[in-house]
GROMACS .gro file of N, CA and C in nm:
model
  240
    1MET      N    1  -2.016   1.118   0.402
    1MET     CA    2  -1.986   1.043   0.284
    1MET      C    3  -1.982   0.892   0.311
    2ALA      N    4  -2.048   0.815   0.237
    2ALA     CA    5  -2.051   0.674   0.260
    2ALA      C    6  -1.921   0.605   0.214
    3ASN      N    7  -1.885   0.499   0.284
    3ASN     CA    8  -1.763   0.428   0.243
    3ASN      C    9  -1.792   0.349   0.115
    4ARG      N   10  -1.698   0.344   0.031
    4ARG     CA   11  -1.711   0.263  -0.096
    4ARG      C   12  -1.715   0.116  -0.064
    5ILE      N   13  -1.791   0.045  -0.140
    5ILE     CA   14  -1.797  -0.101  -0.124
    5ILE      C   15  -1.700  -0.160  -0.229
    6TYR      N   16  -1.616  -0.251  -0.181
    6TYR     CA   17  -1.519  -0.319  -0.267
    6TYR      C   18  -1.553  -0.462  -0.277
    7SER      N   19  -1.519  -0.521  -0.393
    7SER     CA   20  -1.529  -0.666  -0.408
    7SER      C   21  -1.396  -0.727  -0.363
    8LEU      N   22  -1.397  -0.857  -0.339
    8LEU     CA   23  -1.272  -0.926  -0.298
    8LEU      C   24  -1.169  -0.916  -0.410
    9SER      N   25  -1.216  -0.926  -0.538
    9SER     CA   26  -1.122  -0.918  -0.651
    9SER      C   27  -1.057  -0.781  -0.656
   10GLU      N   28  -1.132  -0.676  -0.623
   10GLU     CA   29  -1.072  -0.538  -0.618
   10GLU      C   30  -0.967  -0.527  -0.508
   11VAL      N   31  -0.998  -0.583  -0.393
   11VAL     CA   32  -0.902  -0.579  -0.282
   11VAL      C   33  -0.776  -0.655  -0.324
   12LYS      N   34  -0.788  -0.766  -0.388
   12LYS     CA   35  -0.674  -0.845  -0.428
   12LYS      C   36  -0.594  -0.768  -0.534
   13ALA      N   37  -0.661  -0.702  -0.627
   13ALA     CA   38  -0.596  -0.627  -0.729
   13ALA      C   39  -0.516  -0.511  -0.670
   14LEU      N   40  -0.576  -0.444  -0.570
   14LEU     CA   41  -0.506  -0.335  -0.507
   14LEU      C   42  -0.389  -0.382  -0.424
   15ALA      N   43  -0.401  -0.503  -0.364
   15ALA     CA   44  -0.285  -0.558  -0.292
   15ALA      C   45  -0.173  -0.586  -0.389
   16LYS      N   46  -0.204  -0.645  -0.506
   16LYS     CA   47  -0.101  -0.672  -0.607
   16LYS      C   48  -0.036  -0.545  -0.653
   17LYS      N   49  -0.114  -0.444  -0.686
   17LYS     CA   50  -0.062  -0.319  -0.736
   17LYS      C   51   0.030  -0.257  -0.629
   18PHE      N   52  -0.012  -0.255  -0.502
   18PHE     CA   53   0.072  -0.202  -0.398
   18PHE      C   54   0.207  -0.277  -0.393
   19LEU      N   55   0.203  -0.410  -0.396
   19LEU     CA   56   0.323  -0.487  -0.392
   19LEU      C   57   0.414  -0.467  -0.512
   20ASP      N   58   0.354  -0.453  -0.628
   20ASP     CA   59   0.429  -0.427  -0.750
   20ASP      C   60   0.502  -0.294  -0.744
   21ILE      N   61   0.427  -0.188  -0.699
   21ILE     CA   62   0.488  -0.056  -0.687
   21ILE      C   63   0.599  -0.057  -0.582
   22ALA      N   64   0.571  -0.132  -0.475
   22ALA     CA   65   0.679  -0.139  -0.367
   22ALA      C   66   0.803  -0.210  -0.418
   23ASP      N   67   0.781  -0.317  -0.500
   23ASP     CA   68   0.893  -0.388  -0.553
   23ASP      C   69   0.973  -0.303  -0.652
   24GLU      N   70   0.904  -0.231  -0.733
   24GLU     CA   71   0.970  -0.143  -0.830
   24GLU      C   72   1.052  -0.028  -0.762
   25ASN      N   73   1.013   0.010  -0.644
   25ASN     CA   74   1.073   0.124  -0.578
   25ASN      C   75   1.145   0.085  -0.447
   26ASN      N   76   1.175  -0.044  -0.430
   26ASN     CA   77   1.231  -0.094  -0.304
   26ASN      C   78   1.361  -0.030  -0.266
   27GLU      N   79   1.451  -0.006  -0.360
   27GLU     CA   80   1.581   0.052  -0.326
   27GLU      C   81   1.565   0.196  -0.278
   28GLN      N   82   1.485   0.273  -0.347
   28GLN     CA   83   1.462   0.410  -0.305
   28GLN      C   84   1.388   0.423  -0.173
   29VAL      N   85   1.293   0.334  -0.153
   29VAL     CA   86   1.222   0.335  -0.023
   29VAL      C   87   1.310   0.296   0.089
   30SER      N   88   1.394   0.198   0.065
   30SER     CA   89   1.491   0.158   0.170
   30SER      C   90   1.588   0.273   0.201
   31ALA      N   91   1.634   0.344   0.096
   31ALA     CA   92   1.717   0.458   0.115
   31ALA      C   93   1.651   0.567   0.195
   32TYR      N   94   1.523   0.590   0.166
   32TYR     CA   95   1.448   0.693   0.242
   32TYR      C   96   1.435   0.649   0.389
   33LEU      N   97   1.402   0.522   0.411
   33LEU     CA   98   1.384   0.475   0.550
   33LEU      C   99   1.516   0.475   0.627
   34ASN      N  100   1.626   0.471   0.552
   34ASN     CA  101   1.758   0.479   0.613
   34ASN      C  102   1.811   0.619   0.623
   35GLY      N  103   1.726   0.718   0.596
   35GLY     CA  104   1.766   0.857   0.617
   35GLY      C  105   1.809   0.936   0.499
   36SER      N  106   1.795   0.884   0.378
   36SER     CA  107   1.827   0.955   0.259
   36SER      C  108   1.741   1.078   0.245
   37GLU      N  109   1.801   1.191   0.207
   37GLU     CA  110   1.730   1.311   0.185
   37GLU      C  111   1.709   1.345   0.038
   38LYS      N  112   1.739   1.247  -0.049
   38LYS     CA  113   1.723   1.265  -0.192
   38LYS      C  114   1.573   1.272  -0.227
   39LYS      N  115   1.539   1.367  -0.317
   39LYS     CA  116   1.399   1.383  -0.358
   39LYS      C  117   1.344   1.252  -0.418
   40GLU      N  118   1.426   1.182  -0.491
   40GLU     CA  119   1.376   1.061  -0.555
   40GLU      C  120   1.337   0.959  -0.456
   41ALA      N  121   1.411   0.949  -0.346
   41ALA     CA  122   1.378   0.851  -0.239
   41ALA      C  123   1.247   0.891  -0.173
   42ALA      N  124   1.228   1.018  -0.140
   42ALA     CA  125   1.105   1.069  -0.080
   42ALA      C  126   0.985   1.045  -0.176
   43LYS      N  127   1.007   1.071  -0.305
   43LYS     CA  128   0.894   1.048  -0.398
   43LYS      C  129   0.863   0.903  -0.407
   44ALA      N  130   0.959   0.816  -0.407
   44ALA     CA  131   0.929   0.671  -0.414
   44ALA      C  132   0.851   0.625  -0.292
   45TYR      N  133   0.897   0.670  -0.175
   45TYR     CA  134   0.827   0.640  -0.048
   45TYR      C  135   0.682   0.686  -0.054
   46ASP      N  136   0.662   0.810  -0.097
   46ASP     CA  137   0.529   0.869  -0.103
   46ASP      C  138   0.439   0.788  -0.201
   47LEU      N  139   0.495   0.747  -0.311
   47LEU     CA  140   0.423   0.667  -0.411
   47LEU      C  141   0.380   0.532  -0.349
   48VAL      N  142   0.471   0.464  -0.283
   48VAL     CA  143   0.442   0.334  -0.225
   48VAL      C  144   0.333   0.356  -0.120
   49ARG      N  145   0.342   0.458  -0.034
   49ARG     CA  146   0.242   0.484   0.069
   49ARG      C  147   0.108   0.514   0.008
   50GLU      N  148   0.105   0.584  -0.108
   50GLU     CA  149  -0.020   0.613  -0.175
   50GLU      C  150  -0.094   0.486  -0.217
   51TYR      N  151  -0.016   0.393  -0.277
   51TYR     CA  152  -0.079   0.264  -0.318
   51TYR      C  153  -0.110   0.173  -0.199
   52GLU      N  154  -0.035   0.185  -0.093
   52GLU     CA  155  -0.068   0.113   0.029
   52GLU      C  156  -0.197   0.166   0.086
   53ARG      N  157  -0.215   0.297   0.085
   53ARG     CA  158  -0.334   0.357   0.142
   53ARG      C  159  -0.460   0.314   0.067
   54LYS      N  160  -0.445   0.302  -0.073
   54LYS     CA  161  -0.558   0.253  -0.151
   54LYS      C  162  -0.598   0.106  -0.112
   55PHE      N  163  -0.487   0.025  -0.096
   55PHE     CA  164  -0.516  -0.115  -0.057
   55PHE      C  165  -0.574  -0.123   0.082
   56ILE      N  166  -0.517  -0.050   0.180
   56ILE     CA  167  -0.565  -0.056   0.316
   56ILE      C  168  -0.709  -0.009   0.326
   57ASN      N  169  -0.743   0.098   0.254
   57ASN     CA  170  -0.880   0.151   0.260
   57ASN      C  171  -0.981   0.042   0.205
   58ALA      N  172  -0.941  -0.021   0.097
   58ALA     CA  173  -1.025  -0.128   0.035
   58ALA      C  174  -1.034  -0.245   0.133
   59PHE      N  175  -0.924  -0.289   0.187
   59PHE     CA  176  -0.919  -0.401   0.280
   59PHE      C  177  -1.009  -0.378   0.398
   60ASN      N  178  -0.993  -0.259   0.460
   60ASN     CA  179  -1.068  -0.222   0.579
   60ASN      C  180  -1.223  -0.217   0.543
   61ALA      N  181  -1.252  -0.165   0.427
   61ALA     CA  182  -1.395  -0.157   0.388
   61ALA      C  183  -1.453  -0.296   0.367
   62TYR      N  184  -1.377  -0.385   0.301
   62TYR     CA  185  -1.421  -0.517   0.270
   62TYR      C  186  -1.438  -0.601   0.392
   63TYR      N  187  -1.342  -0.599   0.482
   63TYR     CA  188  -1.341  -0.687   0.599
   63TYR      C  189  -1.388  -0.615   0.727
   64ASP      N  190  -1.428  -0.493   0.721
   64ASP     CA  191  -1.469  -0.412   0.837
   64ASP      C  192  -1.360  -0.416   0.942
   65GLU      N  193  -1.236  -0.383   0.896
   65GLU     CA  194  -1.121  -0.377   0.985
   65GLU      C  195  -1.075  -0.235   1.002
   66ARG      N  196  -0.972  -0.212   1.083
   66ARG     CA  197  -0.920  -0.081   1.109
   66ARG      C  198  -0.767  -0.075   1.101
   67PHE      N  199  -0.711  -0.143   1.001
   67PHE     CA  200  -0.566  -0.135   0.983
   67PHE      C  201  -0.529   0.003   0.943
   68VAL      N  202  -0.407   0.038   0.982
   68VAL     CA  203  -0.353   0.172   0.940
   68VAL      C  204  -0.232   0.143   0.851
   69CYS      N  205  -0.199   0.246   0.774
   69CYS     CA  206  -0.084   0.236   0.683
   69CYS      C  207   0.047   0.233   0.765
   70CYS      N  208   0.126   0.126   0.742
   70CYS     CA  209   0.259   0.117   0.798
   70CYS      C  210   0.337   0.017   0.717
   71LEU      N  211   0.327   0.025   0.588
   71LEU     CA  212   0.395  -0.066   0.496
   71LEU      C  213   0.360  -0.210   0.527
   72ASN      N  214   0.231  -0.241   0.512
   72ASN     CA  215   0.175  -0.370   0.544
   72ASN      C  216   0.202  -0.472   0.427
   73TYR      N  217   0.327  -0.501   0.401
   73TYR     CA  218   0.358  -0.592   0.293
   73TYR      C  219   0.300  -0.731   0.318
   74GLU      N  220   0.311  -0.780   0.440
   74GLU     CA  221   0.263  -0.912   0.475
   74GLU      C  222   0.112  -0.926   0.458
   75LEU      N  223   0.040  -0.821   0.496
   75LEU     CA  224  -0.104  -0.821   0.482
   75LEU      C  225  -0.140  -0.832   0.332
   76ALA      N  226  -0.076  -0.749   0.249
   76ALA     CA  227  -0.101  -0.747   0.110
   76ALA      C  228  -0.063  -0.888   0.047
   77GLU      N  229   0.046  -0.945   0.088
   77GLU     CA  230   0.092  -1.074   0.038
   77GLU      C  231  -0.010  -1.181   0.074
   78SER      N  232  -0.074  -1.169   0.191
   78SER     CA  233  -0.173  -1.271   0.228
   78SER      C  234  -0.299  -1.269   0.142
   79MET      N  235  -0.317  -1.162   0.065
   79MET     CA  236  -0.430  -1.153  -0.022
   79MET      C  237  -0.407  -1.222  -0.159
   80LEU      N  238  -0.287  -1.253  -0.188
   80LEU     CA  239  -0.257  -1.310  -0.319
   80LEU      C  240  -0.253  -1.460  -0.316
   0.00000   0.00000   0.00000
């Protein structure tokens, strides 16, 4: 299966969406990372990671890079 081709504007839009979702869910994600076992915290973390994955896949495709998902907030912020 061929990799999708992204435009720079699509990569930027995905970076913004990832950061917006992360901002909306920051308390729950922090709780999850600090060991919370609440379902809401795990769901928030999974949601943020899903949007990060979309951004990272687009970034890697556009720039021919090999970043992996690890809550790359700084990388996303650098796109805005």
